[in-house]
PDB file of C-alpha atoms in Angstrom:
ATOM      1  CA  MET A   1      17.276  20.018   3.153  1.00 93.00           C
ATOM      2  CA  GLN A   2      18.649  22.163   0.326  1.00 93.00           C
ATOM      3  CA  GLN A   3      15.946  24.797   0.902  1.00 94.00           C
ATOM      4  CA  LEU A   4      16.787  24.891   4.604  1.00 95.00           C
ATOM      5  CA  TYR A   5      20.501  25.202   3.882  1.00 96.00           C
ATOM      6  CA  ASN A   6      19.943  28.034   1.390  1.00 95.00           C
ATOM      7  CA  MET A   7      17.709  29.865   3.857  1.00 95.00           C
ATOM      8  CA  VAL A   8      20.337  29.584   6.606  1.00 96.00           C
ATOM      9  CA  LEU A   9      23.053  30.859   4.260  1.00 96.00           C
ATOM     10  CA  HIS A  10      21.112  33.918   3.138  1.00 95.00           C
ATOM     11  CA  ASN A  11      18.698  34.770   5.951  1.00 96.00           C
ATOM     12  CA  ALA A  12      20.048  33.620   9.319  1.00 95.00           C
ATOM     13  CA  THR A  13      21.335  36.488  11.484  1.00 94.00           C
ATOM     14  CA  GLY A  14      22.350  34.688  14.690  1.00 89.00           C
ATOM     15  CA  GLU A  15      25.864  35.105  16.090  1.00 90.00           C
ATOM     16  CA  GLU A  16      26.457  31.654  17.578  1.00 95.00           C
ATOM     17  CA  SER A  17      29.623  29.821  16.559  1.00 96.00           C
ATOM     18  CA  TRP A  18      27.742  26.750  15.325  1.00 96.00           C
ATOM     19  CA  LEU A  19      25.682  28.942  13.005  1.00 97.00           C
ATOM     20  CA  ARG A  20      28.790  30.642  11.643  1.00 96.00           C
ATOM     21  CA  GLU A  21      30.234  27.154  11.064  1.00 96.00           C
ATOM     22  CA  ILE A  22      27.236  26.206   8.916  1.00 96.00           C
ATOM     23  CA  GLN A  23      27.419  29.451   6.961  1.00 96.00           C
ATOM     24  CA  SER A  24      31.174  29.500   6.370  1.00 95.00           C
ATOM     25  CA  GLN A  25      32.471  25.912   6.530  1.00 95.00           C
ATOM     26  CA  TRP A  26      29.666  23.389   6.216  1.00 96.00           C
ATOM     27  CA  ARG A  27      28.770  22.091   2.753  1.00 94.00           C
ATOM     28  CA  MET A  28      25.705  20.143   1.614  1.00 93.00           C
ATOM     29  CA  TRP A  29      27.015  16.611   1.140  1.00 92.00           C
ATOM     30  CA  TYR A  30      23.679  14.825   1.058  1.00 88.00           C
ATOM     31  CA  THR A  31      22.672  14.660  -2.615  1.00 88.00           C
ATOM     32  CA  GLU A  32      19.556  13.489  -4.449  1.00 88.00           C
ATOM     33  CA  ASP A  33      21.241  10.351  -5.762  1.00 88.00           C
ATOM     34  CA  MET A  34      21.887   9.197  -2.172  1.00 87.00           C
ATOM     35  CA  ASP A  35      18.195   9.184  -1.312  1.00 85.00           C
ATOM     36  CA  GLY A  36      17.030   5.752  -0.223  1.00 85.00           C
ATOM     37  CA  ARG A  37      20.386   4.105  -0.886  1.00 90.00           C
ATOM     38  CA  LEU A  38      22.668   2.164   1.411  1.00 93.00           C
ATOM     39  CA  VAL A  39      25.697   4.200   2.466  1.00 93.00           C
ATOM     40  CA  GLN A  40      29.071   2.645   3.267  1.00 94.00           C
ATOM     41  CA  LYS A  41      28.309   2.825   6.988  1.00 94.00           C
ATOM     42  CA  GLY A  42      25.277   0.646   6.297  1.00 95.00           C
ATOM     43  CA  VAL A  43      27.384  -1.826   4.315  1.00 97.00           C
ATOM     44  CA  GLU A  44      29.740  -2.240   7.254  1.00 97.00           C
ATOM     45  CA  GLU A  45      26.849  -2.516   9.694  1.00 96.00           C
ATOM     46  CA  LEU A  46      25.277  -5.380   7.726  1.00 97.00           C
ATOM     47  CA  LYS A  47      28.626  -7.178   7.526  1.00 98.00           C
ATOM     48  CA  HIS A  48      29.077  -6.898  11.287  1.00 98.00           C
ATOM     49  CA  LEU A  49      25.499  -8.060  11.849  1.00 98.00           C
ATOM     50  CA  ALA A  50      26.224 -11.236   9.879  1.00 98.00           C
ATOM     51  CA  ILE A  51      29.367 -11.851  11.930  1.00 98.00           C
ATOM     52  CA  ARG A  52      27.575 -11.260  15.252  1.00 98.00           C
ATOM     53  CA  LEU A  53      24.752 -13.629  14.339  1.00 97.00           C
ATOM     54  CA  SER A  54      27.214 -16.319  13.234  1.00 97.00           C
ATOM     55  CA  LYS A  55      28.864 -16.111  16.652  1.00 97.00           C
ATOM     56  CA  LEU A  56      25.529 -16.158  18.484  1.00 97.00           C
ATOM     57  CA  PHE A  57      24.242 -19.150  16.498  1.00 96.00           C
ATOM     58  CA  PRO A  58      27.360 -21.048  15.366  1.00 97.00           C
ATOM     59  CA  SER A  59      25.538 -24.331  14.746  1.00 94.00           C
ATOM     60  CA  LEU A  60      23.063 -22.640  12.392  1.00 95.00           C
ATOM     61  CA  ILE A  61      25.110 -19.947  10.668  1.00 97.00           C
ATOM     62  CA  SER A  62      28.268 -21.786   9.729  1.00 97.00           C
ATOM     63  CA  GLU A  63      30.522 -22.129   6.706  1.00 98.00           C
ATOM     64  CA  ASP A  64      29.266 -25.665   6.079  1.00 97.00           C
ATOM     65  CA  LYS A  65      25.632 -24.544   6.201  1.00 97.00           C
ATOM     66  CA  LEU A  66      26.335 -21.679   3.804  1.00 98.00           C
ATOM     67  CA  ARG A  67      28.292 -23.786   1.333  1.00 98.00           C
ATOM     68  CA  GLY A  68      25.674 -26.529   1.526  1.00 96.00           C
ATOM     69  CA  GLY A  69      22.821 -24.215   0.568  1.00 96.00           C
ATOM     70  CA  TYR A  70      21.075 -24.449   3.931  1.00 97.00           C
ATOM     71  CA  ILE A  71      21.016 -20.663   4.398  1.00 97.00           C
ATOM     72  CA  LYS A  72      18.440 -18.890   2.193  1.00 97.00           C
ATOM     73  CA  PHE A  73      18.391 -15.185   1.367  1.00 98.00           C
ATOM     74  CA  ILE A  74      15.196 -13.336   0.425  1.00 98.00           C
ATOM     75  CA  THR A  75      14.938  -9.596  -0.176  1.00 98.00           C
ATOM     76  CA  SER A  76      12.709  -6.785  -1.321  1.00 97.00           C
ATOM     77  CA  SER A  77      13.491  -5.467  -4.793  1.00 97.00           C
ATOM     78  CA  LYS A  78      14.526  -2.040  -3.489  1.00 96.00           C
ATOM     79  CA  HIS A  79      18.213  -1.410  -4.133  1.00 94.00           C
ATOM     80  CA  ARG A  80      18.970  -0.655  -0.477  1.00 95.00           C
ATOM     81  CA  CYS A  81      17.517  -4.032   0.515  1.00 97.00           C
ATOM     82  CA  VAL A  82      19.348  -5.896  -2.238  1.00 97.00           C
ATOM     83  CA  ASN A  83      22.572  -4.144  -1.245  1.00 97.00           C
ATOM     84  CA  SER A  84      21.888  -4.978   2.401  1.00 98.00           C
ATOM     85  CA  THR A  85      21.524  -8.630   1.419  1.00 98.00           C
ATOM     86  CA  LEU A  86      24.757  -8.533  -0.570  1.00 98.00           C
ATOM     87  CA  SER A  87      26.531  -6.888   2.367  1.00 98.00           C
ATOM     88  CA  PHE A  88      25.218  -9.490   4.817  1.00 98.00           C
ATOM     89  CA  LYS A  89      26.457 -12.282   2.536  1.00 98.00           C
ATOM     90  CA  ALA A  90      29.810 -10.506   2.183  1.00 98.00           C
ATOM     91  CA  GLY A  91      30.135 -10.454   5.961  1.00 98.00           C
ATOM     92  CA  LEU A  92      29.935 -14.246   6.005  1.00 98.00           C
ATOM     93  CA  THR A  93      32.118 -14.926   2.970  1.00 98.00           C
ATOM     94  CA  GLU A  94      34.809 -12.557   4.239  1.00 98.00           C
ATOM     95  CA  LEU A  95      34.620 -14.098   7.710  1.00 98.00           C
ATOM     96  CA  TRP A  96      35.302 -17.551   6.283  1.00 98.00           C
ATOM     97  CA  ALA A  97      37.473 -16.352   3.360  1.00 98.00           C
ATOM     98  CA  ILE A  98      35.169 -17.951   0.788  1.00 98.00           C
ATOM     99  CA  THR A  99      36.238 -16.950  -2.721  1.00 97.00           C
ATOM    100  CA  ASP A 100      35.373 -20.042  -4.759  1.00 97.00           C
ATOM    101  CA  GLN A 101      31.582 -19.965  -4.461  1.00 97.00           C
ATOM    102  CA  ASP A 102      28.718 -17.484  -4.951  1.00 96.00           C
ATOM    103  CA  PHE A 103      25.435 -17.521  -3.064  1.00 97.00           C
ATOM    104  CA  ASP A 104      22.123 -16.552  -4.628  1.00 97.00           C
ATOM    105  CA  HIS A 105      19.324 -14.492  -3.179  1.00 98.00           C
ATOM    106  CA  ALA A 106      15.663 -14.344  -4.204  1.00 98.00           C
ATOM    107  CA  ILE A 107      13.659 -11.146  -4.717  1.00 98.00           C
ATOM    108  CA  ASN A 108      10.114 -11.551  -3.404  1.00 98.00           C
ATOM    109  CA  ASP A 109       8.068  -8.370  -3.129  1.00 97.00           C
ATOM    110  CA  SER A 110       4.808 -10.230  -2.564  1.00 96.00           C
ATOM    111  CA  VAL A 111       6.183 -11.237   0.835  1.00 97.00           C
ATOM    112  CA  MET A 112       8.681  -8.482   1.672  1.00 97.00           C
ATOM    113  CA  ARG A 113       6.564  -5.593   0.297  1.00 97.00           C
ATOM    114  CA  PHE A 114       3.118  -7.060   0.923  1.00 96.00           C
ATOM    115  CA  PHE A 115       1.757  -3.593   1.707  1.00 96.00           C
ATOM    116  CA  ASP A 116       2.046  -2.604  -1.962  1.00 96.00           C
ATOM    117  CA  HIS A 117      -0.137  -5.556  -2.969  1.00 95.00           C
ATOM    118  CA  CYS A 118      -2.868  -5.172  -0.356  1.00 95.00           C
ATOM    119  CA  THR A 119      -5.624  -3.250  -2.165  1.00 95.00           C
ATOM    120  CA  ARG A 120      -7.606  -2.451   0.960  1.00 95.00           C
ATOM    121  CA  TYR A 121      -4.546  -1.111   2.766  1.00 95.00           C
ATOM    122  CA  VAL A 122      -3.447   1.004  -0.202  1.00 96.00           C
ATOM    123  CA  GLN A 123      -6.865   2.616  -0.647  1.00 95.00           C
ATOM    124  CA  GLU A 124      -8.029   2.908   2.962  1.00 95.00           C
ATOM    125  CA  VAL A 125      -4.744   3.922   4.595  1.00 95.00           C
ATOM    126  CA  ASP A 126      -1.755   4.555   2.321  1.00 94.00           C
ATOM    127  CA  ASN A 127      -3.541   6.731  -0.257  1.00 94.00           C
ATOM    128  CA  ASN A 128      -6.145   8.115   2.140  1.00 94.00           C
ATOM    129  CA  SER A 129      -5.163  11.509   3.542  1.00 88.00           C
ATOM    130  CA  SER A 130      -7.878  11.354   6.199  1.00 90.00           C
ATOM    131  CA  ALA A 131      -6.253   8.217   7.636  1.00 90.00           C
ATOM    132  CA  LEU A 132      -3.454  10.423   8.962  1.00 87.00           C
ATOM    133  CA  SER A 133      -5.702  13.067  10.500  1.00 88.00           C
ATOM    134  CA  GLU A 134      -4.274  12.526  13.991  1.00 86.00           C
ATOM    135  CA  ILE A 135      -0.742  13.107  12.730  1.00 88.00           C
ATOM    136  CA  ASN A 136      -1.788  16.246  10.886  1.00 88.00           C
ATOM    137  CA  LYS A 137      -3.532  17.596  13.991  1.00 87.00           C
ATOM    138  CA  PHE A 138      -0.392  17.079  16.029  1.00 89.00           C
ATOM    139  CA  ARG A 139       1.895  18.646  13.417  1.00 90.00           C
ATOM    140  CA  GLN A 140      -0.366  21.713  13.318  1.00 89.00           C
ATOM    141  CA  GLY A 141      -0.673  21.879  17.072  1.00 89.00           C
ATOM    142  CA  PRO A 142       1.116  23.973  19.714  1.00 90.00           C
ATOM    143  CA  GLU A 143       3.942  21.493  20.408  1.00 90.00           C
ATOM    144  CA  MET A 144       5.172  21.397  16.820  1.00 92.00           C
ATOM    145  CA  ARG A 145       4.598  25.131  16.395  1.00 94.00           C
ATOM    146  CA  ARG A 146       6.807  25.781  19.408  1.00 95.00           C
ATOM    147  CA  VAL A 147       9.593  23.690  17.834  1.00 96.00           C
ATOM    148  CA  THR A 148       9.572  25.722  14.602  1.00 97.00           C
ATOM    149  CA  GLU A 149       9.467  28.992  16.547  1.00 97.00           C
ATOM    150  CA  LYS A 150      12.471  27.984  18.656  1.00 97.00           C
ATOM    151  CA  ILE A 151      14.396  27.060  15.490  1.00 97.00           C
ATOM    152  CA  ALA A 152      13.557  30.472  14.033  1.00 97.00           C
ATOM    153  CA  ASN A 153      14.728  32.189  17.228  1.00 97.00           C
ATOM    154  CA  ARG A 154      18.028  30.303  17.198  1.00 97.00           C
ATOM    155  CA  LEU A 155      18.637  31.221  13.555  1.00 97.00           C
ATOM    156  CA  GLY A 156      17.447  34.797  13.947  1.00 96.00           C
ATOM    157  CA  VAL A 157      14.843  34.623  11.176  1.00 96.00           C
ATOM    158  CA  GLN A 158      11.117  35.299  10.899  1.00 96.00           C
ATOM    159  CA  TYR A 159       8.803  32.553  12.124  1.00 96.00           C
ATOM    160  CA  SER A 160       7.172  32.323   8.713  1.00 95.00           C
ATOM    161  CA  LEU A 161      10.440  31.150   7.129  1.00 95.00           C
ATOM    162  CA  ILE A 162      10.563  27.910   9.160  1.00 96.00           C
ATOM    163  CA  THR A 163       8.100  25.252   8.049  1.00 94.00           C
ATOM    164  CA  GLN A 164       7.458  21.894   9.683  1.00 92.00           C
ATOM    165  CA  ASP A 165       9.195  20.218   6.749  1.00 94.00           C
ATOM    166  CA  MET A 166      12.272  22.366   7.377  1.00 95.00           C
ATOM    167  CA  ALA A 167      12.257  21.328  11.026  1.00 96.00           C
ATOM    168  CA  ASP A 168      12.173  17.692   9.879  1.00 95.00           C
ATOM    169  CA  ALA A 169      15.010  18.358   7.412  1.00 95.00           C
ATOM    170  CA  ALA A 170      17.191  19.894  10.114  1.00 96.00           C
ATOM    171  CA  PHE A 171      16.505  16.944  12.403  1.00 96.00           C
ATOM    172  CA  TYR A 172      17.497  14.496   9.646  1.00 93.00           C
ATOM    173  CA  LEU A 173      20.685  16.426   8.904  1.00 95.00           C
ATOM    174  CA  CYS A 174      21.589  16.215  12.587  1.00 96.00           C
ATOM    175  CA  ALA A 175      20.781  12.485  12.694  1.00 95.00           C
ATOM    176  CA  TYR A 176      22.489  11.604   9.403  1.00 93.00           C
ATOM    177  CA  GLU A 177      25.718  13.371  10.286  1.00 95.00           C
ATOM    178  CA  PHE A 178      25.811  11.643  13.645  1.00 93.00           C
ATOM    179  CA  THR A 179      25.050   8.149  12.333  1.00 92.00           C
ATOM    180  CA  ILE A 180      26.817   8.248   8.965  1.00 92.00           C
ATOM    181  CA  LYS A 181      29.769  10.511   9.729  1.00 92.00           C
ATOM    182  CA  ALA A 182      29.983  10.085  13.514  1.00 92.00           C
ATOM    183  CA  VAL A 183      30.231  13.832  14.068  1.00 92.00           C
ATOM    184  CA  ASN A 184      28.419  16.192  16.400  1.00 92.00           C
ATOM    185  CA  SER A 185      26.657  18.155  13.683  1.00 96.00           C
ATOM    186  CA  PRO A 186      26.139  21.914  14.050  1.00 97.00           C
ATOM    187  CA  TRP A 187      22.564  21.292  12.860  1.00 97.00           C
ATOM    188  CA  CYS A 188      21.902  19.533  16.165  1.00 97.00           C
ATOM    189  CA  GLN A 189      22.221  22.897  17.899  1.00 97.00           C
ATOM    190  CA  LEU A 190      18.842  23.839  16.462  1.00 97.00           C
ATOM    191  CA  PHE A 191      17.174  21.458  18.921  1.00 97.00           C
ATOM    192  CA  ASP A 192      17.032  20.753  22.605  1.00 96.00           C
ATOM    193  CA  GLU A 193      15.889  17.468  24.081  1.00 94.00           C
ATOM    194  CA  GLU A 194      12.245  18.496  24.283  1.00 94.00           C
ATOM    195  CA  ASP A 195      12.246  19.496  20.610  1.00 95.00           C
ATOM    196  CA  ALA A 196      13.665  16.115  19.651  1.00 93.00           C
ATOM    197  CA  LYS A 197      10.982  14.335  21.666  1.00 91.00           C
ATOM    198  CA  VAL A 198       8.261  16.266  19.846  1.00 91.00           C
ATOM    199  CA  ILE A 199       9.650  15.421  16.393  1.00 93.00           C
ATOM    200  CA  GLU A 200      10.184  11.782  17.328  1.00 91.00           C
ATOM    201  CA  TYR A 201       6.671  11.592  18.734  1.00 89.00           C
ATOM    202  CA  ALA A 202       5.277  12.897  15.444  1.00 90.00           C
ATOM    203  CA  SER A 203       7.172  10.097  13.701  1.00 91.00           C
ATOM    204  CA  ASP A 204       5.910   7.491  16.183  1.00 89.00           C
ATOM    205  CA  LEU A 205       2.367   8.750  15.718  1.00 88.00           C
ATOM    206  CA  ARG A 206       2.679   8.349  11.957  1.00 91.00           C
ATOM    207  CA  GLU A 207       3.954   4.773  12.294  1.00 92.00           C
ATOM    208  CA  TYR A 208       1.154   3.949  14.747  1.00 91.00           C
ATOM    209  CA  TRP A 209      -1.585   5.031  12.357  1.00 91.00           C
ATOM    210  CA  LYS A 210       0.064   3.931   9.134  1.00 93.00           C
ATOM    211  CA  ARG A 211       1.768   0.658  10.141  1.00 95.00           C
ATOM    212  CA  GLY A 212       0.719  -0.161  13.687  1.00 94.00           C
ATOM    213  CA  TYR A 213      -2.424  -0.480  15.784  1.00 93.00           C
ATOM    214  CA  GLY A 214      -4.172   2.565  14.292  1.00 90.00           C
ATOM    215  CA  TYR A 215      -6.114   0.510  11.730  1.00 92.00           C
ATOM    216  CA  ASP A 216      -6.859  -3.203  11.683  1.00 93.00           C
ATOM    217  CA  ILE A 217      -5.796  -3.637   8.053  1.00 96.00           C
ATOM    218  CA  ASN A 218      -2.282  -2.425   8.910  1.00 96.00           C
ATOM    219  CA  SER A 219      -1.512  -5.681  10.676  1.00 96.00           C
ATOM    220  CA  LYS A 220      -3.774  -7.914   8.589  1.00 96.00           C
ATOM    221  CA  SER A 221      -1.876  -6.902   5.440  1.00 96.00           C
ATOM    222  CA  SER A 222       1.100  -8.856   6.820  1.00 96.00           C
ATOM    223  CA  CYS A 223      -0.785 -12.185   6.868  1.00 95.00           C
ATOM    224  CA  ILE A 224       1.218 -13.431   3.892  1.00 96.00           C
ATOM    225  CA  LEU A 225       4.530 -12.811   5.705  1.00 97.00           C
ATOM    226  CA  PHE A 226       3.127 -14.280   8.909  1.00 96.00           C
ATOM    227  CA  HIS A 227       2.252 -17.531   7.143  1.00 96.00           C
ATOM    228  CA  ASP A 228       5.559 -17.533   5.275  1.00 96.00           C
ATOM    229  CA  VAL A 229       7.462 -17.422   8.578  1.00 96.00           C
ATOM    230  CA  PHE A 230       5.422 -20.169  10.216  1.00 95.00           C
ATOM    231  CA  ASN A 231       5.473 -22.387   7.133  1.00 96.00           C
ATOM    232  CA  ARG A 232       9.277 -22.261   7.191  1.00 96.00           C
ATOM    233  CA  LEU A 233       9.345 -22.962  10.926  1.00 95.00           C
ATOM    234  CA  ASN A 234       6.893 -25.850  10.532  1.00 95.00           C
ATOM    235  CA  LYS A 235       8.989 -27.401   7.783  1.00 96.00           C
ATOM    236  CA  ALA A 236      12.202 -27.115   9.809  1.00 95.00           C
ATOM    237  CA  ALA A 237      10.506 -28.480  12.940  1.00 94.00           C
ATOM    238  CA  SER A 238       9.022 -31.413  11.012  1.00 95.00           C
ATOM    239  CA  GLU A 239      12.352 -32.328   9.394  1.00 96.00           C
ATOM    240  CA  ASN A 240      14.159 -32.065  12.703  1.00 93.00           C
ATOM    241  CA  LYS A 241      11.549 -34.163  14.518  1.00 94.00           C
ATOM    242  CA  SER A 242      11.733 -36.932  11.921  1.00 95.00           C
ATOM    243  CA  GLY A 243      15.515 -37.017  12.068  1.00 94.00           C
ATOM    244  CA  GLN A 244      16.017 -35.562   8.582  1.00 94.00           C
ATOM    245  CA  GLN A 245      18.517 -32.912   7.582  1.00 91.00           C
ATOM    246  CA  VAL A 246      16.878 -29.500   8.017  1.00 93.00           C
ATOM    247  CA  THR A 247      16.984 -28.200   4.449  1.00 95.00           C
ATOM    248  CA  GLU A 248      16.553 -24.550   5.410  1.00 95.00           C
ATOM    249  CA  ALA A 249      18.446 -24.009   8.638  1.00 94.00           C
ATOM    250  CA  VAL A 250      18.401 -20.217   8.325  1.00 97.00           C
ATOM    251  CA  THR A 251      16.292 -17.807   6.301  1.00 97.00           C
ATOM    252  CA  VAL A 252      17.627 -14.252   6.054  1.00 97.00           C
ATOM    253  CA  GLN A 253      14.766 -11.989   4.949  1.00 97.00           C
ATOM    254  CA  VAL A 254      15.628  -8.367   4.223  1.00 97.00           C
ATOM    255  CA  GLY A 255      12.804  -5.859   4.017  1.00 97.00           C
ATOM    256  CA  HIS A 256      11.723  -2.539   5.462  1.00 96.00           C
ATOM    257  CA  ALA A 257      10.448  -1.045   8.683  1.00 94.00           C
ATOM    258  CA  ASP A 258       7.161  -1.093   6.781  1.00 95.00           C
ATOM    259  CA  THR A 259       7.571  -4.869   6.485  1.00 97.00           C
ATOM    260  CA  LEU A 260       8.359  -5.534  10.129  1.00 97.00           C
ATOM    261  CA  LEU A 261       6.030  -3.151  11.993  1.00 97.00           C
ATOM    262  CA  PRO A 262       2.749  -4.632  10.668  1.00 97.00           C
ATOM    263  CA  LEU A 263       3.996  -8.131  11.496  1.00 97.00           C
ATOM    264  CA  LEU A 264       4.961  -7.128  15.036  1.00 96.00           C
ATOM    265  CA  THR A 265       1.515  -5.565  15.375  1.00 96.00           C
ATOM    266  CA  LEU A 266      -0.182  -8.728  14.097  1.00 96.00           C
ATOM    267  CA  LEU A 267       1.795 -10.719  16.671  1.00 94.00           C
ATOM    268  CA  GLY A 268       0.588  -8.388  19.421  1.00 93.00           C
ATOM    269  CA  PHE A 269       3.952  -6.868  20.380  1.00 91.00           C
ATOM    270  CA  PHE A 270       4.278  -3.360  21.853  1.00 87.00           C
ATOM    271  CA  LYS A 271       0.538  -3.022  22.415  1.00 86.00           C
ATOM    272  CA  ASP A 272       0.157  -0.719  25.373  1.00 75.00           C
ATOM    273  CA  ASN A 273      -2.835  -0.845  27.680  1.00 71.00           C
ATOM    274  CA  VAL A 274      -2.929   2.925  27.429  1.00 63.00           C
ATOM    275  CA  SER A 275      -3.067   5.181  24.413  1.00 60.00           C
ATOM    276  CA  LEU A 276       0.046   6.135  22.476  1.00 65.00           C
ATOM    277  CA  ASN A 277       0.230   9.604  23.992  1.00 46.00           C
ATOM    278  CA  SER A 278       0.923   8.193  27.441  1.00 31.00           C
ATOM    279  CA  SER A 279       4.446   7.448  28.618  1.00 36.00           C
ATOM    280  CA  ALA A 280       5.315   3.885  29.475  1.00 32.00           C
ATOM    281  CA  ALA A 281       8.516   2.314  30.775  1.00 29.00           C
ATOM    282  CA  GLN A 282      10.466   0.341  28.176  1.00 38.00           C
ATOM    283  CA  ARG A 283      10.627  -3.382  28.828  1.00 45.00           C
ATOM    284  CA  GLU A 284      13.491  -5.563  27.589  1.00 76.00           C
ATOM    285  CA  PRO A 285      13.598  -8.211  26.390  1.00 63.00           C
ATOM    286  CA  VAL A 286      10.220  -8.164  24.686  1.00 67.00           C
ATOM    287  CA  THR A 287       8.192 -11.284  25.445  1.00 75.00           C
ATOM    288  CA  PHE A 288       5.523 -13.096  23.449  1.00 76.00           C
ATOM    289  CA  PRO A 289       2.092 -11.663  24.265  1.00 76.00           C
ATOM    290  CA  GLU A 290      -0.425 -13.879  26.087  1.00 74.00           C
ATOM    291  CA  LEU A 291       2.160 -16.441  27.182  1.00 77.00           C
ATOM    292  CA  SER A 292       2.930 -16.838  30.883  1.00 69.00           C
ATOM    293  CA  ASP A 293       5.969 -15.001  32.226  1.00 62.00           C
ATOM    294  CA  GLN A 294       7.938 -18.244  32.449  1.00 58.00           C
ATOM    295  CA  GLN A 295       7.046 -19.235  28.888  1.00 61.00           C
ATOM    296  CA  ALA A 296       7.301 -15.816  27.276  1.00 60.00           C
ATOM    297  CA  SER A 297      11.052 -15.310  27.602  1.00 69.00           C
ATOM    298  CA  MET A 298      12.012 -18.635  25.969  1.00 76.00           C
ATOM    299  CA  PRO A 299       8.833 -20.302  24.697  1.00 83.00           C
ATOM    300  CA  ARG A 300       8.458 -23.724  23.099  1.00 87.00           C
ATOM    301  CA  TYR A 301       7.577 -23.549  19.412  1.00 87.00           C
ATOM    302  CA  GLU A 302       4.380 -25.550  20.006  1.00 88.00           C
ATOM    303  CA  ASP A 303       3.269 -22.977  22.595  1.00 87.00           C
ATOM    304  CA  VAL A 304       3.919 -20.145  20.134  1.00 87.00           C
ATOM    305  CA  LYS A 305       1.878 -21.919  17.457  1.00 89.00           C
ATOM    306  CA  GLU A 306      -0.946 -22.492  19.927  1.00 88.00           C
ATOM    307  CA  ASN A 307      -0.841 -18.828  20.926  1.00 86.00           C
ATOM    308  CA  TYR A 308      -1.298 -17.776  17.286  1.00 88.00           C
ATOM    309  CA  SER A 309      -3.582 -20.669  16.269  1.00 89.00           C
ATOM    310  CA  GLU A 310      -6.449 -18.333  15.395  1.00 87.00           C
ATOM    311  CA  LEU A 311      -4.243 -16.297  13.059  1.00 87.00           C
ATOM    312  CA  LEU A 312      -2.723 -19.430  11.547  1.00 87.00           C
ATOM    313  CA  GLN A 313      -6.212 -20.642  10.649  1.00 86.00           C
ATOM    314  CA  GLY A 314      -7.905 -17.375   9.751  1.00 79.00           C
ATOM    315  CA  CYS A 315      -5.384 -14.741   8.640  1.00 82.00           C
ATOM    316  CA  ASP A 316      -5.823 -14.901   4.870  1.00 84.00           C
ATOM    317  CA  PHE A 317      -4.093 -12.246   2.752  1.00 81.00           C
ATOM    318  CA  GLU A 318      -6.540 -12.364  -0.172  1.00 84.00           C
ATOM    319  CA  THR A 319      -9.589 -12.093   2.096  1.00 83.00           C
ATOM    320  CA  GLU A 320      -8.220  -9.376   4.370  1.00 84.00           C
ATOM    321  CA  CYS A 321      -6.908  -7.201   1.545  1.00 85.00           C
ATOM    322  CA  GLN A 322      -9.968  -7.068  -0.666  1.00 83.00           C
ATOM    323  CA  LEU A 323     -12.100  -3.944  -0.521  1.00 74.00           C
ATOM    324  CA  PHE A 324     -15.473  -4.279   1.174  1.00 62.00           C
ATOM    325  CA  LYS A 325     -18.458  -3.199  -0.893  1.00 56.00           C
ATOM    326  CA  SER A 326     -20.630  -0.557   0.702  1.00 53.00           C
ATOM    327  CA  PRO A 327     -24.258  -1.597   1.286  1.00 50.00           C
ATOM    328  CA  ALA A 328     -26.656  -0.180  -1.269  1.00 45.00           C
TER     329      ALA A 328
END
């Protein structure tokens, strides 16, 4: 981002008002120490999320349940996740004006960052440059080249000065200013809708091959989280069925997109019948795969367990994540 900004300050020759605004008024506010951290907008968003969920599920997320220890909090060790957890808790304590009690959270990277602990995934996908060959082909292809050329034309600079990384940086500056500051950033003028679709597609392609259906181990690495979720559900269902107090009414687990995408893939969500490069209409709400239309929108827990019975019996983290030895 800093390289892009410096290049625009010293090399751009365009006459558009938005470009003059960047060169004369705009200042780089995004600093290195902000990278990967939760901004204040994120703090407020997590607080509001807690409040919305408490209103959607008042019998589960209540002051009594929180004070009684029936709501558990689990997070990744990354500071943005810990801060997200703290913000979520603050949303509840501020909602109910709780000042006389603190609520703990547990850090569990083996569950919330399982991808770091899956040897096969790390070696075959995460640290394997050839695993992303499709993404690299797209980024070097005519669509992405056209985006960088159009940015160069809008700035009035030589094509060689605009790299793909600079195009990404400009896109992030546009997105960050809109989401964090709620302003129509002058950086957004570097793109039209087609450009944005190309950059977003490159991102989707990366997630597909690195976290989604591109490789089988992507989803299998989430077996430990899959079993963690169902073990908690089984325990709550068993206690409820036997008339006992459900000891863990709510579990708030805070992780990453990299935590959720493999799990959604393992569960069979968002698996198109056509390849990723084909357009498909968005369907909402998303239903459980393989269940009938009537069941899928609001399924019984027993039907969900039956649907995933094969995974519940055979999805073993240790087995899936070990490296296979090549035949001699």
